[in-house]
Coordinates of C-alpha atoms in Angstrom, one line a residue:
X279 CA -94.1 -51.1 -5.7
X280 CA -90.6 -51.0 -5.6
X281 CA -88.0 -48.0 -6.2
X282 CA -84.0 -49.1 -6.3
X283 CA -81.0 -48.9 -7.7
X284 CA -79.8 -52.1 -7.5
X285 CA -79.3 -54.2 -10.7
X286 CA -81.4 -56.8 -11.1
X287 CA -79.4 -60.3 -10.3
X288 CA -80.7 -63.6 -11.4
X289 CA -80.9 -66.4 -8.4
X290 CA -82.0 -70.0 -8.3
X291 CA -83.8 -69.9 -4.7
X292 CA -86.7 -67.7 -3.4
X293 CA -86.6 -66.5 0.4
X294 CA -89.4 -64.1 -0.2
X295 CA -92.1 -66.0 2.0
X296 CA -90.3 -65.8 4.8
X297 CA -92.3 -63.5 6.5
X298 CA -93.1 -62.6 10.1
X299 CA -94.4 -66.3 11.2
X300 CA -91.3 -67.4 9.7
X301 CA -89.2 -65.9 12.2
X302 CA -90.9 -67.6 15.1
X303 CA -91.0 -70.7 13.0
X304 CA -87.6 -70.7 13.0
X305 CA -86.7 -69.9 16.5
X306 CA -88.9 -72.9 17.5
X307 CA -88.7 -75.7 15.7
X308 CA -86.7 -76.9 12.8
X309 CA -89.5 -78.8 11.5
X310 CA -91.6 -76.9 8.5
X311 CA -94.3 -77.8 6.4
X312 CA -94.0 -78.7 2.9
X313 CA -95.5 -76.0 1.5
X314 CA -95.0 -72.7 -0.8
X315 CA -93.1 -70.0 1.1
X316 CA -95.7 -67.4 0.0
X317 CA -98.5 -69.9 1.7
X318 CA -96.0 -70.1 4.8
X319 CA -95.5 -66.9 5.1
X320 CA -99.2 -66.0 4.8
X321 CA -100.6 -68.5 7.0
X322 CA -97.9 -67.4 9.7
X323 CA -99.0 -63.6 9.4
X324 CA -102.7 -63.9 9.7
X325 CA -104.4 -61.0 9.2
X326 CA -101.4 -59.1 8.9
X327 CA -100.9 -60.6 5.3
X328 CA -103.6 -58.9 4.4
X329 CA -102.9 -55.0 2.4
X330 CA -102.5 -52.0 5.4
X331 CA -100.9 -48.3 5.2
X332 CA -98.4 -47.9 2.9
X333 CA -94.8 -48.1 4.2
X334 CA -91.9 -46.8 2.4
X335 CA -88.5 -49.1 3.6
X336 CA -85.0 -47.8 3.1
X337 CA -82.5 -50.5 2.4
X338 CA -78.8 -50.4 3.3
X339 CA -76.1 -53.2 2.8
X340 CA -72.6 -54.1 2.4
X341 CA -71.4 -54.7 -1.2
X342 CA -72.9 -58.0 -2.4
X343 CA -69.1 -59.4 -2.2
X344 CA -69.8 -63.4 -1.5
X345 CA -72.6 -65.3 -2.0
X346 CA -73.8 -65.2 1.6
X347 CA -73.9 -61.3 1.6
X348 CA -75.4 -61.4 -2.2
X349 CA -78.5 -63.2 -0.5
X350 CA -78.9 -60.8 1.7
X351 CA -79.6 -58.0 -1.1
X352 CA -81.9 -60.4 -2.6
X353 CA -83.9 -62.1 0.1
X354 CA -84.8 -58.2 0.8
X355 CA -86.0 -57.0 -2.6
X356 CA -87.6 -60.1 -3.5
X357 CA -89.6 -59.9 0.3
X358 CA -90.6 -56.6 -0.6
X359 CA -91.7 -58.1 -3.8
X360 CA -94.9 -59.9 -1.8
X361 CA -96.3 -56.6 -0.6
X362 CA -98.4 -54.5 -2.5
X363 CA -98.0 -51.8 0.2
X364 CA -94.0 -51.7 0.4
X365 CA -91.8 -49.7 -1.5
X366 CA -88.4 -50.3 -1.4
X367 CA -85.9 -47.9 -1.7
X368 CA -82.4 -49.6 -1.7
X369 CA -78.9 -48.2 -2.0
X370 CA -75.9 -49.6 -3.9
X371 CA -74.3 -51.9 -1.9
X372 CA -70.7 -51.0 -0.4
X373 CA -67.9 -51.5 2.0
X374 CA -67.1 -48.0 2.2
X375 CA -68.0 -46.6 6.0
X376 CA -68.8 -42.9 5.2
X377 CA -70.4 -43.7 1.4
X378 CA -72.9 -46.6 3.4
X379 CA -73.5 -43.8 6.1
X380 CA -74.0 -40.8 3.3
X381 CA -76.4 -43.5 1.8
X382 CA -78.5 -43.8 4.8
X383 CA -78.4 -40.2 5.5
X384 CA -80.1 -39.9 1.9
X385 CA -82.5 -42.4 3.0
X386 CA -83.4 -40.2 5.9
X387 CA -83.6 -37.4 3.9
X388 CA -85.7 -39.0 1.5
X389 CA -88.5 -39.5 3.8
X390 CA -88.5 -43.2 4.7
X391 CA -90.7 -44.5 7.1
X392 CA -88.7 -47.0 8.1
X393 CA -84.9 -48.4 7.9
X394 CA -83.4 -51.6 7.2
X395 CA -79.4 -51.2 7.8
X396 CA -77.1 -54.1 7.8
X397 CA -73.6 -52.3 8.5
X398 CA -70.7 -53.1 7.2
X399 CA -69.1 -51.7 10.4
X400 CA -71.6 -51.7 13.4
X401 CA -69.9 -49.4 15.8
X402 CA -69.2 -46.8 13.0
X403 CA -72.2 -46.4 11.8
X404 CA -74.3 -46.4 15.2
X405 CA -74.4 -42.4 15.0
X406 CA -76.3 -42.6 11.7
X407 CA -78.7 -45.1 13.1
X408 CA -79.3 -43.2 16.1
X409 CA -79.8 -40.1 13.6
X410 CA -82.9 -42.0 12.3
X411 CA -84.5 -42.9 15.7
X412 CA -83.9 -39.7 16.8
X413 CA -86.0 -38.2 14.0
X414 CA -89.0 -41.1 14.5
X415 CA -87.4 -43.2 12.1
X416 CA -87.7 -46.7 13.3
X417 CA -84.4 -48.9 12.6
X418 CA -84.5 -52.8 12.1
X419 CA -80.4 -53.5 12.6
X420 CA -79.5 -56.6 10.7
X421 CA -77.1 -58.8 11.8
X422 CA -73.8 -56.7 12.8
X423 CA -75.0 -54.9 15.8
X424 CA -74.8 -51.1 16.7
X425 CA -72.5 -50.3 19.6
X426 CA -75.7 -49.2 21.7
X427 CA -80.1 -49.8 21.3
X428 CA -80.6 -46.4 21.1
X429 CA -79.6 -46.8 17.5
X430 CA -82.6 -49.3 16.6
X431 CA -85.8 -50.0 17.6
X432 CA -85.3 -53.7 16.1
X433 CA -82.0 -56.1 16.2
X434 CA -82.4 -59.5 14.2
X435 CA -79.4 -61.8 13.2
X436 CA -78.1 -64.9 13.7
X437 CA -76.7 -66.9 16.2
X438 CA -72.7 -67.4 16.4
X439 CA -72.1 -69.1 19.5
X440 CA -75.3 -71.8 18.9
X441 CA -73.6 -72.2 15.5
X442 CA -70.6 -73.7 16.8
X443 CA -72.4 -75.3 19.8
X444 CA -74.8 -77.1 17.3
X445 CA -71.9 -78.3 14.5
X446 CA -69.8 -79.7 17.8
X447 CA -73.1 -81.4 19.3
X448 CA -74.2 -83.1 16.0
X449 CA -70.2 -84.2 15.3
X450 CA -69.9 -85.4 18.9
X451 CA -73.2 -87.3 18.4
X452 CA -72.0 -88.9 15.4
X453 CA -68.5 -90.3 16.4
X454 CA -70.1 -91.7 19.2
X455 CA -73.0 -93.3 17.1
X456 CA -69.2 -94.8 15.3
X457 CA -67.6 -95.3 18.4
X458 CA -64.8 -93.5 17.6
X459 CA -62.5 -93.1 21.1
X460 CA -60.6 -89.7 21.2
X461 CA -61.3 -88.1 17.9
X462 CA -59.5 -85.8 16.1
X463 CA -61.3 -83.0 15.2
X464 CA -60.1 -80.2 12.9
X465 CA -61.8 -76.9 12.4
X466 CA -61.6 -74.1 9.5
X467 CA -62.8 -70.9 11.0
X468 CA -63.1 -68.1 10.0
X469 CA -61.2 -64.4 10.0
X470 CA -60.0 -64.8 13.7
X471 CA -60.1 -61.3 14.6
X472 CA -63.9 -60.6 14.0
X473 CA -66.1 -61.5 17.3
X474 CA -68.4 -63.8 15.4
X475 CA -65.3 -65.8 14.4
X476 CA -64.4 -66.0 18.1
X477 CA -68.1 -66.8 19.1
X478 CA -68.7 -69.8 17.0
X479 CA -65.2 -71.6 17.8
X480 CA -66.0 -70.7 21.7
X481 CA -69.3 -72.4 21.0
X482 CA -67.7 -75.3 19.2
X483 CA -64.9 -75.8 22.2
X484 CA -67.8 -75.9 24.9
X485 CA -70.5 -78.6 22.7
X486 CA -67.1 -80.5 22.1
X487 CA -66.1 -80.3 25.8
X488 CA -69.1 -81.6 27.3
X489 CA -69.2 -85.0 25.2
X490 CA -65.3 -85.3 26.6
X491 CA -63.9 -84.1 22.7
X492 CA -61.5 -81.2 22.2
X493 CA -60.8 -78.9 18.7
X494 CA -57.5 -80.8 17.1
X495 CA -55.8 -78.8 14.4
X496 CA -57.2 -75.4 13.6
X497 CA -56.5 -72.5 11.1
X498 CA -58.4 -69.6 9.8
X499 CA -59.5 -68.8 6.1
X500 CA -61.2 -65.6 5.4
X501 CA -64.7 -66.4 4.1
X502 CA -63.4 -66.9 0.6
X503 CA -63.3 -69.8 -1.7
X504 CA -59.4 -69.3 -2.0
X505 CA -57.9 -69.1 1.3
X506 CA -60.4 -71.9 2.3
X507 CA -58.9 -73.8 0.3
X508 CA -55.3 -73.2 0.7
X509 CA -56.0 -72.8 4.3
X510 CA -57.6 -76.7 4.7
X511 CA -54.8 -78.0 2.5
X512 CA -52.4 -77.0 5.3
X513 CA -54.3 -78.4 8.0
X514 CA -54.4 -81.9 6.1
X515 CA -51.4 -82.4 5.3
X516 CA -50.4 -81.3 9.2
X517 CA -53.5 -84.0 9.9
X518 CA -52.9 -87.8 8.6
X519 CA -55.5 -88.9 11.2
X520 CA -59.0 -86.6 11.2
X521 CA -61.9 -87.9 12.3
X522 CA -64.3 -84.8 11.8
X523 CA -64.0 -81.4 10.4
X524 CA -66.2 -78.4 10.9
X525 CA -65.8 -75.6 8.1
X526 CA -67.2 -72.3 9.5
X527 CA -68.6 -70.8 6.5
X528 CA -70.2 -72.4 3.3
X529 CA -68.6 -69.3 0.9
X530 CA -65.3 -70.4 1.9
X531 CA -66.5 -73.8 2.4
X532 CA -66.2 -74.2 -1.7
X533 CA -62.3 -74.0 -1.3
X534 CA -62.3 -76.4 1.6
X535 CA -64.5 -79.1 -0.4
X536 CA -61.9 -78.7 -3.4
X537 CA -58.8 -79.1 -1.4
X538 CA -60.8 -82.0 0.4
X539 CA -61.0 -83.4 -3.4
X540 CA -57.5 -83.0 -4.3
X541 CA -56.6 -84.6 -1.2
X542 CA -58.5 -87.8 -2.2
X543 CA -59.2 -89.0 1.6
X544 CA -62.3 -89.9 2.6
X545 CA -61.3 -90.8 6.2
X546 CA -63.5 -88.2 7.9
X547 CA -66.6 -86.3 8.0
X548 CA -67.3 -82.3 7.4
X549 CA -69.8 -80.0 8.7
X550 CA -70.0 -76.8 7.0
X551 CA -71.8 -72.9 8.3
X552 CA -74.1 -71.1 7.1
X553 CA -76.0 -73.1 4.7
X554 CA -75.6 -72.6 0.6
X555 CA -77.6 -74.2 -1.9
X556 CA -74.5 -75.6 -3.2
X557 CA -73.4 -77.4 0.2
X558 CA -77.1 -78.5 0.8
X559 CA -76.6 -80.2 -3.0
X560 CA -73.9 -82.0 -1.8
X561 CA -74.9 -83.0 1.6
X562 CA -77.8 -83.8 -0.7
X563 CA -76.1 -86.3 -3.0
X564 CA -74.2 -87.8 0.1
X565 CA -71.2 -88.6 -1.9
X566 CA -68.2 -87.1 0.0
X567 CA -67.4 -86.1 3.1
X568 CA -69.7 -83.1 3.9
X569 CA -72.9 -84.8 6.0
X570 CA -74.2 -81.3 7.0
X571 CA -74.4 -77.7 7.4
X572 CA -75.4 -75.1 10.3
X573 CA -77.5 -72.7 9.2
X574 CA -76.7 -68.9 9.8
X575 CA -79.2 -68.0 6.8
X576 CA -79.2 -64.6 5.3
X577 CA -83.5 -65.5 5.0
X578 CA -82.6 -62.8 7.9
X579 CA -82.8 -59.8 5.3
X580 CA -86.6 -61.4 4.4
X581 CA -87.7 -61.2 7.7
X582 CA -86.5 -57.6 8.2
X583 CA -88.5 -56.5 5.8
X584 CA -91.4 -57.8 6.8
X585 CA -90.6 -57.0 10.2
X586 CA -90.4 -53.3 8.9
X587 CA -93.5 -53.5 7.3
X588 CA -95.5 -54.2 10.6
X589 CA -93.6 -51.5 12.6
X590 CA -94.4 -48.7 9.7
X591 CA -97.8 -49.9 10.1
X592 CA -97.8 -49.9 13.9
X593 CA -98.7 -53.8 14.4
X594 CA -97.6 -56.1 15.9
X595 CA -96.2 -60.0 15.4
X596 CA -100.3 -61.8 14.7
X597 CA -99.2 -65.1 16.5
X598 CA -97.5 -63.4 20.2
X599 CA -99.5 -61.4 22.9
X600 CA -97.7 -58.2 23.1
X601 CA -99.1 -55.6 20.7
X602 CA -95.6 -54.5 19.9
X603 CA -92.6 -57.0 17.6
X604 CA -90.0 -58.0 19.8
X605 CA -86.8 -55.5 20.2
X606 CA -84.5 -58.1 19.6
X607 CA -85.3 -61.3 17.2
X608 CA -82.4 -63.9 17.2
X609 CA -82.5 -67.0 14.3
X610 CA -81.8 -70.5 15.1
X611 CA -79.0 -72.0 13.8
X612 CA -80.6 -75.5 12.0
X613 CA -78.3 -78.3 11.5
X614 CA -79.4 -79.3 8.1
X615 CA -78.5 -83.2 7.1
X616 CA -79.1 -85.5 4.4
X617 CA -82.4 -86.3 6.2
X618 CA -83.9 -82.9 6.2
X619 CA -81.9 -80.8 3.5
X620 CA -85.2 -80.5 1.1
X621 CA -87.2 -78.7 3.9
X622 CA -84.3 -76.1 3.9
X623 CA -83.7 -75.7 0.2
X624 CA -85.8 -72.8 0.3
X625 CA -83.4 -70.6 2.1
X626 CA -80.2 -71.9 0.8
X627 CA -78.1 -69.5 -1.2
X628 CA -75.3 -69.6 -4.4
X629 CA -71.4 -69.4 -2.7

């Protein structure tokens, strides 16, 4: 059963089997079995697919903004979807601090059993986190970290510095495999001032710098379609020789593809973050430049849920030994290619 106030959006992609197996699929292997998500996610829970206590799940999340963020929203209603014991209750989206914290203070309020708070702002609302663990309400924090643990019993999210270490290993890899001497190698970050921006090109450097490559030309886009865009025209027309590009993030990755097509060159080879439907369709169609994309997928928000699930009903992940799920799950950050893209369809998302 679910309870929200979210409008219903319609999406081409399903995320909602990604359940707790998933998780640990994902952080060990990027090889998956073909199979329905809803079988996935079963056969990975075990026994704990089966019907238990009923759990009430409060739901908190930035304003569905971009596509990546949009998933997120999604991926969590549609998890909670699979459960017959789950009710969701989720609160409008926003980038607003103090409305997101009033929101989760309602949750609170409201009697949850559990929270599920991706913050727009991590370190400001840590005090309303801690406000829910204080009262025995257990906290799975999603993605943008609170300033200290005491504000959740659970952290998953993604992995920013293995993002740019895997996009600099797999371009490395394939100049080599071209024998191309001293690349140039361009990158499109994204909004320098935010850590994860900083992480991922720190990442990038170090991959890079082990196979004897350095980062080229570099600017910074914002996440969106537009200043991607403008941003990547600049940095070609700085660039007449580029061997390899990596585009931080798929959203903005939609402006960096256009100004690539406007440009007409074909000269070099993209990478792109994050991992959209529509970049997996082109890497896909392997008709331009983009060969692949790193995943930093908001299938996150899915396993949340189900993560909150099995803490409001005091189990534990079926396939580890500890009776208790992990304090701290971190996601792999799968480079998806040409050769694998239709195993990863299923947790690709519209930019």
């Amino acid at each position: 059963m679910i309870r929200t106030n979210l409008a219903r959006r319609g999406f081409l992609f399903s995320a909602a089997g990604i359940g707790a197996g998933a998780v640990l699929a994902g952080c060990t292997s990027n090889e998956r079995e073909p199979q329905n998500q809803g079988q996935a996610a079963a056969a990975g829970q075990g026994s704990n697919a089966e019907p238990g206590k009923p759990v009430t799940i409060g739901f908190s999340a930035p304003a569905a903004d971009h596509g990546w963020m949009a998933a997120v929203t999604i991926n969590a209603r549609s998890m909670a979807e699979q459960y017959s014991d789950v009710t969701l209750n989720a609160t409008e989206g926003t980038n607003d601090v103090n409305q997101q914290i009033a929101q989760v203070e309602s949750l609170i309020n409201g009697g949850v059993d559990v929270l599920v708070i991706l913050p727009f702002d991590g370190k400001a609302l840590t005090q309303v986190g801690r406000q829910a663990m204080d009262q025995d309400i257990p906290v799975i924090n999603v993605d943008r970290v609170f300033d200290t643990p005491l504000a959740y019993r659970t952290w998953i999210g993604g992995d920013n510095y293995r993002m740019g270490v895997n996009a600099g290993n797999y371009i490395a890899e394939q100049l080599k495999r071209r024998n191309v001497n001293n690349p140039v190698i361009g990158e499109v970050a994204g909004i320098d001032s935010l850590p994860l921006t900083q992480e991922r090109s720190k990442g990038f450097r170090d991959a890079l710098r082990r196979h004897g490559f350095r980062v080229g030309p570099r600017v910074a886009a914002e996440f969106t379609p537009e200043s991607g865009e403008r941003q990547t025209a600049n940095l070609l027309q700085g660039a007449q020789t580029l061997h390899a590009l990596w585009n931080h993030d798929d959203d903005q990755g939609v402006g960096v593809v256009a100004a690539i097509d406007a440009s007409g060159r074909d000269d070099f080879l993209m990478v792109g973050g994050a991992g959209s439907r529509n970049m997996m369709e082109l890497i896909k169609a392997d008709s331009g430049p983009l060969k692949a994309t790193v995943l930093y997928s908001p299938s996150m928000a899915s396993s949340a849920i189900a993560l909150a699930r099995l803490l409001g009903q005091s189990k534990g992940l079926g396939d580890l030994a500890e009776h208790e799920i992990p304090a701290e799950v971190t996601t792999y950050s799968a480079v998806v290619t040409k050769e694998n893209v239709d195993n990863y369809m299923d947790v690709g998302f519209d930019s």
